[in-house]
Amino acid sequence: MATGILTENYVKMQMGDTDIFTFPLQVKDLVKISYVAARGRDGEEGAVQRVLNRKRIATIKQYILDGNMFVNTFVINWNDTNYLPKFIADRVEIPLVDNVAQLLDGQHRLEGLKEAIKVDENIARKQVLVSMVIGLETKEAAKIFININSEQKPVPKSLIFDLYGVTEDDRNFAITRAGDIANILNTSVDSPYYNLIKYPGNPRGKGKIDLSTVVSVLKKYVDVDGKLTENNIKDLDFQSSIVINYFSALKFHWDKENLWGNNSQNVFFKAAGFIAAIEFFFEYVFPKCVSRKSFELSYLISLFDFSESSPITSNEIKGTDGKSARSMIINNLKDGLKSDAPRENEYVY
């Protein structure tokens, strides 16, 4: 029989037809009852959370260890029918059972708290605010997730497609998804294109690659019948991570020749270079990654060796038309891509 805790007074509110109960809870009790079901990875109802960002967790951990705590609530979806909360007058009794409530919002904050507890055990007894819904399915849980996050910061439009699974019904999905990936490329500090995507209305000189260029080349690969979806890579976070890791791998090799930060010589700061790199990736690199089941940066870096063919520069494509420039860049990437073919004496004849 499960033990339980009787919380302090709770507040009940409604969002549409959904009842939401808000009350204080000790961190250790929230850790015990909650778990994360991530979209694109877990098939169960209510899975809306994203994959963890370790850097963000480390930042939150330090924030907590510096003596801070959170004002905003953690949102849980209680979905274990064997153990249900009981409402007694104006208080709620929470069964202390492992993994009975999905964490809909607060994943990184809770992981930061767990890491902070390893340093200071007293943090486990601190209180946080919890907002609880009971027995929601994915679509209803997604509404709450979007509602919360759209208040904190703009939610990528195509995230709604991930959560609701309605991509096939939207003719603009590919453009929307490609635009969201472009935005992540531009705003993620881990991206080689951080602050380098040129948006309409940008001041002169701000940005290197036009937003329209990124969207036009990516849209066919991210569409519902594109290569990513065909290989069961549908989640916005996963797709953007693939693009960032790939260009980070190219940056690694171009940095060896001090070319990536050279605005005048980095071919990937030009439309022809960006388009060529994406087309090359999906034609020659993507199949290797699918076969290996890995898009890790270290693996992508290992696929290239430019010791015998130096990375191409902008001077080498100067004066050529766009098609010719793309062809030259693709050929250079081909020369640097390691072959999978065995040596002649390794074959059995």
Short mmCIF file of C-alpha atoms in Angstrom, two decimals:
data_model
loop_
_atom_site.label_atom_id
_atom_site.label_comp_id
_atom_site.label_asym_id
_atom_site.label_seq_id
_atom_site.Cartn_x
_atom_site.Cartn_y
_atom_site.Cartn_z
CA MET A 1 0.00 0.00 0.00
CA ALA A 2 1.37 3.38 -1.02
CA THR A 3 2.10 6.02 1.55
CA GLY A 4 0.93 9.53 0.84
CA ILE A 5 1.41 13.13 1.85
CA LEU A 6 -1.31 15.63 2.53
CA THR A 7 -0.28 18.90 0.96
CA GLU A 8 -1.16 22.38 2.02
CA ASN A 9 -4.20 24.05 0.52
CA TYR A 10 -4.57 23.64 -3.24
CA VAL A 11 -6.03 26.04 -5.79
CA LYS A 12 -8.30 24.70 -8.52
CA MET A 13 -8.74 26.38 -11.90
CA GLN A 14 -10.04 25.33 -15.29
CA MET A 15 -8.55 25.59 -18.77
CA GLY A 16 -11.41 24.67 -21.06
CA ASP A 17 -12.70 21.35 -19.79
CA THR A 18 -9.48 20.54 -17.93
CA ASP A 19 -9.18 20.91 -14.15
CA ILE A 20 -5.79 22.11 -12.92
CA PHE A 21 -4.81 21.76 -9.25
CA THR A 22 -1.90 23.86 -7.94
CA PHE A 23 -0.16 23.22 -4.61
CA PRO A 24 3.31 23.25 -2.98
CA LEU A 25 5.40 20.07 -2.91
CA GLN A 26 8.86 19.22 -1.64
CA VAL A 27 11.44 18.70 -4.37
CA LYS A 28 12.18 15.13 -3.24
CA ASP A 29 8.49 14.19 -3.54
CA LEU A 30 8.21 15.69 -7.03
CA VAL A 31 11.33 13.76 -8.07
CA LYS A 32 9.78 10.53 -6.77
CA ILE A 33 6.39 10.76 -8.44
CA SER A 34 7.36 12.31 -11.78
CA TYR A 35 8.98 11.07 -14.96
CA VAL A 36 9.51 12.43 -18.46
CA ALA A 37 7.90 11.04 -21.61
CA ALA A 38 9.62 12.69 -24.57
CA ARG A 39 7.91 13.18 -27.90
CA GLY A 40 9.51 11.35 -30.78
CA ARG A 41 11.03 8.82 -28.37
CA ASP A 42 8.23 7.52 -26.15
CA GLY A 43 5.02 6.29 -27.69
CA GLU A 44 2.75 6.73 -24.69
CA GLU A 45 -0.08 9.23 -24.41
CA GLY A 46 0.91 12.69 -23.21
CA ALA A 47 4.52 12.59 -24.44
CA VAL A 48 5.31 16.21 -25.22
CA GLN A 49 8.65 16.98 -23.59
CA ARG A 50 11.87 17.60 -25.49
CA VAL A 51 15.20 15.80 -25.27
CA LEU A 52 17.46 17.13 -22.51
CA ASN A 53 20.01 19.89 -23.07
CA ARG A 54 22.94 19.17 -20.75
CA LYS A 55 24.35 22.69 -20.91
CA ARG A 56 21.03 24.14 -19.83
CA ILE A 57 20.86 21.70 -16.91
CA ALA A 58 24.34 22.72 -15.74
CA THR A 59 23.32 26.39 -15.81
CA ILE A 60 20.15 25.68 -13.81
CA LYS A 61 22.12 23.60 -11.28
CA GLN A 62 24.45 26.52 -10.59
CA TYR A 63 21.48 28.91 -10.38
CA ILE A 64 19.99 26.72 -7.62
CA LEU A 65 23.28 26.28 -5.77
CA ASP A 66 23.61 30.07 -5.76
CA GLY A 67 20.55 30.12 -3.49
CA ASN A 68 17.78 30.63 -6.02
CA MET A 69 14.49 28.77 -6.49
CA PHE A 70 11.69 28.85 -9.05
CA VAL A 71 8.51 30.89 -8.88
CA ASN A 72 6.83 29.30 -11.90
CA THR A 73 5.12 25.94 -11.44
CA PHE A 74 6.07 22.44 -12.52
CA VAL A 75 3.22 20.88 -14.52
CA ILE A 76 2.46 17.17 -14.12
CA ASN A 77 -0.07 14.87 -15.77
CA TRP A 78 -1.12 12.17 -13.27
CA ASN A 79 -1.81 9.05 -15.33
CA ASP A 80 -1.59 6.07 -12.97
CA THR A 81 -5.13 4.84 -12.27
CA ASN A 82 -3.97 2.42 -9.56
CA TYR A 83 -2.89 5.27 -7.32
CA LEU A 84 -4.90 8.47 -7.58
CA PRO A 85 -4.70 11.72 -5.62
CA LYS A 86 -7.45 12.20 -3.06
CA PHE A 87 -9.07 15.54 -2.38
CA ILE A 88 -9.89 16.11 1.27
CA ALA A 89 -11.63 19.41 1.93
CA ASP A 90 -9.23 22.02 0.54
CA ARG A 91 -6.17 19.76 0.65
CA VAL A 92 -4.91 17.03 -1.65
CA GLU A 93 -3.30 13.71 -0.66
CA ILE A 94 -0.55 12.66 -3.06
CA PRO A 95 0.41 8.94 -3.13
CA LEU A 96 4.20 8.69 -2.90
CA VAL A 97 4.71 6.17 -5.71
CA ASP A 98 7.54 6.18 -8.23
CA ASN A 99 6.86 7.42 -11.76
CA VAL A 100 3.11 7.96 -11.66
CA ALA A 101 2.96 11.47 -13.17
CA GLN A 102 4.33 12.71 -16.47
CA LEU A 103 6.23 15.96 -16.27
CA LEU A 104 4.66 18.23 -18.88
CA ASP A 105 6.68 21.34 -18.06
CA GLY A 106 9.80 21.86 -15.96
CA GLN A 107 11.96 19.02 -17.27
CA HIS A 108 15.22 20.97 -17.29
CA ARG A 109 14.45 22.69 -13.99
CA LEU A 110 13.84 19.34 -12.28
CA GLU A 111 17.02 17.82 -13.73
CA GLY A 112 18.91 20.88 -12.50
CA LEU A 113 17.42 20.34 -9.04
CA LYS A 114 18.49 16.67 -9.08
CA GLU A 115 22.04 17.68 -9.93
CA ALA A 116 22.04 20.38 -7.24
CA ILE A 117 20.83 17.87 -4.60
CA LYS A 118 23.99 15.81 -5.25
CA VAL A 119 25.94 18.82 -3.96
CA ASP A 120 23.53 20.05 -1.28
CA GLU A 121 21.03 17.53 0.14
CA ASN A 122 19.03 20.30 1.84
CA ILE A 123 17.65 21.31 -1.55
CA ALA A 124 15.56 18.10 -1.59
CA ARG A 125 13.42 19.50 1.23
CA LYS A 126 12.76 22.84 -0.41
CA GLN A 127 9.29 23.46 -1.81
CA VAL A 128 8.23 24.15 -5.37
CA LEU A 129 4.83 24.86 -6.87
CA VAL A 130 3.19 22.03 -8.80
CA SER A 131 0.21 22.26 -11.14
CA MET A 132 -1.44 18.88 -11.67
CA VAL A 133 -3.84 17.60 -14.31
CA ILE A 134 -5.17 14.07 -14.25
CA GLY A 135 -5.31 11.52 -17.07
CA LEU A 136 -4.77 13.75 -20.10
CA GLU A 137 -4.08 12.24 -23.53
CA THR A 138 -1.40 13.64 -25.85
CA LYS A 139 -3.51 16.24 -27.66
CA GLU A 140 -4.83 17.76 -24.44
CA ALA A 141 -1.38 17.62 -22.81
CA ALA A 142 0.08 19.35 -25.88
CA LYS A 143 -2.41 22.19 -25.53
CA ILE A 144 -1.16 22.85 -22.02
CA PHE A 145 2.49 22.55 -23.07
CA ILE A 146 2.01 25.06 -25.90
CA ASN A 147 -0.01 27.39 -23.70
CA ILE A 148 2.76 27.47 -21.09
CA ASN A 149 5.65 27.86 -23.49
CA SER A 150 3.98 30.42 -25.73
CA GLU A 151 3.65 32.63 -22.67
CA GLN A 152 7.36 32.27 -21.83
CA LYS A 153 8.75 32.57 -25.37
CA PRO A 154 7.49 31.98 -28.91
CA VAL A 155 6.97 28.29 -29.65
CA PRO A 156 8.30 27.15 -33.05
CA LYS A 157 5.28 26.83 -35.31
CA SER A 158 6.19 23.36 -36.47
CA LEU A 159 6.43 22.14 -32.86
CA ILE A 160 2.64 22.17 -32.98
CA PHE A 161 2.84 19.66 -35.83
CA ASP A 162 5.11 17.43 -33.73
CA LEU A 163 2.71 17.51 -30.81
CA TYR A 164 -0.55 17.15 -32.68
CA GLY A 165 0.66 14.91 -35.51
CA VAL A 166 -1.21 16.85 -38.20
CA THR A 167 1.59 17.53 -40.68
CA GLU A 168 -0.10 15.74 -43.55
CA ASP A 169 -3.01 18.19 -43.40
CA ASP A 170 -0.94 21.36 -43.72
CA ARG A 171 0.32 22.43 -47.13
CA ASN A 172 2.83 24.85 -45.60
CA PHE A 173 4.42 22.34 -43.24
CA ALA A 174 7.73 22.03 -45.11
CA ILE A 175 8.24 25.80 -45.30
CA THR A 176 7.27 26.23 -41.65
CA ARG A 177 9.57 23.44 -40.48
CA ALA A 178 12.51 24.68 -42.58
CA GLY A 179 11.96 28.18 -41.19
CA ASP A 180 12.01 26.87 -37.63
CA ILE A 181 15.28 25.02 -38.28
CA ALA A 182 16.72 28.22 -39.73
CA ASN A 183 15.69 30.05 -36.56
CA ILE A 184 17.41 27.44 -34.39
CA LEU A 185 20.53 27.70 -36.54
CA ASN A 186 20.46 31.43 -35.95
CA THR A 187 19.71 31.45 -32.20
CA SER A 188 21.54 28.40 -30.82
CA VAL A 189 24.96 29.26 -29.42
CA ASP A 190 26.12 25.79 -30.49
CA SER A 191 25.37 26.56 -34.14
CA PRO A 192 28.09 27.56 -36.61
CA TYR A 193 25.47 29.96 -38.01
CA TYR A 194 24.73 31.66 -34.69
CA ASN A 195 23.45 35.16 -35.54
CA LEU A 196 24.40 34.62 -39.19
CA ILE A 197 21.00 33.99 -40.81
CA LYS A 198 19.89 37.09 -42.68
CA TYR A 199 16.23 37.93 -42.06
CA PRO A 200 14.18 40.41 -44.09
CA GLY A 201 14.62 43.84 -42.56
CA ASN A 202 18.01 43.07 -41.01
CA PRO A 203 20.41 46.03 -40.95
CA ARG A 204 22.91 46.05 -43.80
CA GLY A 205 25.77 43.66 -43.09
CA LYS A 206 23.94 41.65 -40.42
CA GLY A 207 23.82 37.98 -41.37
CA LYS A 208 25.54 35.88 -44.02
CA ILE A 209 22.92 33.47 -45.39
CA ASP A 210 19.48 34.64 -46.45
CA LEU A 211 16.58 33.00 -44.63
CA SER A 212 15.03 32.26 -48.03
CA THR A 213 18.15 30.28 -49.03
CA VAL A 214 17.99 28.08 -45.92
CA VAL A 215 14.26 27.44 -46.31
CA SER A 216 14.37 26.74 -50.04
CA VAL A 217 17.09 24.07 -49.77
CA LEU A 218 15.83 22.40 -46.58
CA LYS A 219 12.11 22.21 -47.31
CA LYS A 220 12.19 19.15 -49.57
CA TYR A 221 14.21 17.17 -47.02
CA VAL A 222 12.01 18.06 -44.02
CA ASP A 223 8.67 17.61 -45.79
CA VAL A 224 6.33 14.76 -44.86
CA ASP A 225 7.76 12.66 -47.71
CA GLY A 226 11.35 13.91 -47.36
CA LYS A 227 14.40 11.88 -46.43
CA LEU A 228 14.26 12.73 -42.75
CA THR A 229 10.67 11.60 -42.27
CA GLU A 230 11.23 8.54 -44.47
CA ASN A 231 13.89 7.49 -41.97
CA ASN A 232 11.66 8.18 -38.93
CA ILE A 233 13.41 11.43 -37.98
CA LYS A 234 10.40 13.69 -37.52
CA ASP A 235 11.08 15.74 -34.41
CA LEU A 236 12.14 19.39 -34.79
CA ASP A 237 14.86 19.11 -32.13
CA PHE A 238 16.38 16.03 -33.75
CA GLN A 239 16.27 17.52 -37.25
CA SER A 240 17.86 20.80 -36.19
CA SER A 241 20.54 18.92 -34.20
CA ILE A 242 21.47 16.98 -37.33
CA VAL A 243 21.94 20.17 -39.36
CA ILE A 244 23.92 21.87 -36.57
CA ASN A 245 26.18 18.83 -36.04
CA TYR A 246 26.86 18.50 -39.76
CA PHE A 247 27.90 22.12 -40.20
CA SER A 248 29.87 21.92 -36.95
CA ALA A 249 31.80 19.02 -38.49
CA LEU A 250 32.55 21.10 -41.58
CA LYS A 251 33.54 24.00 -39.34
CA PHE A 252 35.98 21.69 -37.52
CA HIS A 253 37.81 20.91 -40.76
CA TRP A 254 37.61 24.46 -42.16
CA ASP A 255 38.93 25.82 -38.85
CA LYS A 256 42.10 23.78 -39.35
CA GLU A 257 42.86 26.07 -42.28
CA ASN A 258 41.55 29.17 -40.45
CA LEU A 259 38.80 29.42 -43.04
CA TRP A 260 35.52 29.22 -41.14
CA GLY A 261 35.90 32.59 -39.45
CA ASN A 262 37.26 34.17 -42.62
CA ASN A 263 34.24 36.01 -43.97
CA SER A 264 35.71 36.53 -47.41
CA GLN A 265 36.94 32.94 -47.90
CA ASN A 266 34.34 30.72 -46.18
CA VAL A 267 32.26 29.25 -49.01
CA PHE A 268 29.56 28.22 -46.55
CA PHE A 269 28.83 31.88 -45.85
CA LYS A 270 27.57 32.10 -49.43
CA ALA A 271 24.28 30.80 -50.80
CA ALA A 272 26.06 28.44 -53.22
CA GLY A 273 28.08 26.93 -50.38
CA PHE A 274 25.13 26.43 -48.05
CA ILE A 275 23.02 24.83 -50.78
CA ALA A 276 25.88 22.61 -51.94
CA ALA A 277 26.62 21.49 -48.37
CA ILE A 278 22.99 20.48 -47.73
CA GLU A 279 22.63 18.67 -51.07
CA PHE A 280 25.90 16.85 -50.47
CA PHE A 281 24.88 15.88 -46.96
CA PHE A 282 21.64 14.21 -47.94
CA GLU A 283 23.15 12.52 -50.99
CA TYR A 284 26.41 11.21 -49.53
CA VAL A 285 26.60 11.68 -45.73
CA PHE A 286 23.05 11.03 -44.57
CA PRO A 287 23.02 7.37 -45.77
CA LYS A 288 26.21 6.70 -43.80
CA CYS A 289 24.67 8.18 -40.66
CA VAL A 290 21.46 6.19 -41.09
CA SER A 291 23.47 3.01 -41.56
CA ARG A 292 25.55 3.81 -38.46
CA LYS A 293 22.47 5.06 -36.57
CA SER A 294 24.47 8.08 -35.50
CA PHE A 295 24.51 11.81 -36.24
CA GLU A 296 26.93 12.56 -33.43
CA LEU A 297 29.38 15.37 -34.08
CA SER A 298 32.39 13.15 -33.45
CA TYR A 299 31.19 10.64 -36.06
CA LEU A 300 30.47 13.36 -38.63
CA ILE A 301 33.93 14.84 -38.08
CA SER A 302 35.50 11.40 -38.57
CA LEU A 303 33.90 11.00 -42.00
CA PHE A 304 36.13 13.69 -43.54
CA ASP A 305 39.85 13.98 -44.23
CA PHE A 306 41.16 16.98 -46.15
CA SER A 307 44.85 16.20 -45.71
CA GLU A 308 45.22 15.49 -49.43
CA SER A 309 42.62 17.95 -50.75
CA SER A 310 42.43 21.28 -48.98
CA PRO A 311 39.03 22.78 -48.13
CA ILE A 312 37.75 24.93 -50.96
CA THR A 313 37.81 28.72 -50.61
CA SER A 314 35.69 31.50 -52.04
CA ASN A 315 38.57 32.57 -54.31
CA GLU A 316 38.30 29.23 -56.12
CA ILE A 317 34.65 29.75 -57.03
CA LYS A 318 34.99 33.46 -57.78
CA GLY A 319 33.55 34.42 -61.14
CA THR A 320 31.58 31.20 -61.61
CA ASP A 321 27.81 30.96 -61.87
CA GLY A 322 25.79 29.46 -59.01
CA LYS A 323 25.42 26.01 -60.54
CA SER A 324 29.13 25.72 -61.30
CA ALA A 325 30.06 26.97 -57.82
CA ARG A 326 27.81 24.39 -56.17
CA SER A 327 29.31 21.64 -58.32
CA MET A 328 32.86 22.67 -57.37
CA ILE A 329 32.01 22.72 -53.67
CA ILE A 330 30.30 19.32 -53.83
CA ASN A 331 33.33 17.86 -55.63
CA ASN A 332 35.60 19.25 -52.92
CA LEU A 333 33.45 17.67 -50.22
CA LYS A 334 33.51 14.39 -52.15
CA ASP A 335 37.29 14.50 -52.21
CA GLY A 336 37.35 14.97 -48.43
CA LEU A 337 34.79 12.26 -47.65
CA LYS A 338 36.44 9.04 -46.60
CA SER A 339 35.61 6.00 -48.70
CA ASP A 340 33.82 2.99 -47.23
CA ALA A 341 35.19 0.71 -49.92
CA PRO A 342 37.61 -2.01 -48.74
CA ARG A 343 41.15 -2.16 -50.11
CA GLU A 344 41.68 -4.35 -53.15
CA ASN A 345 43.47 -7.07 -51.17
CA GLU A 346 40.59 -7.21 -48.66
CA TYR A 347 38.18 -8.61 -51.24
CA VAL A 348 37.66 -12.37 -51.60
CA TYR A 349 38.08 -13.47 -55.22
#
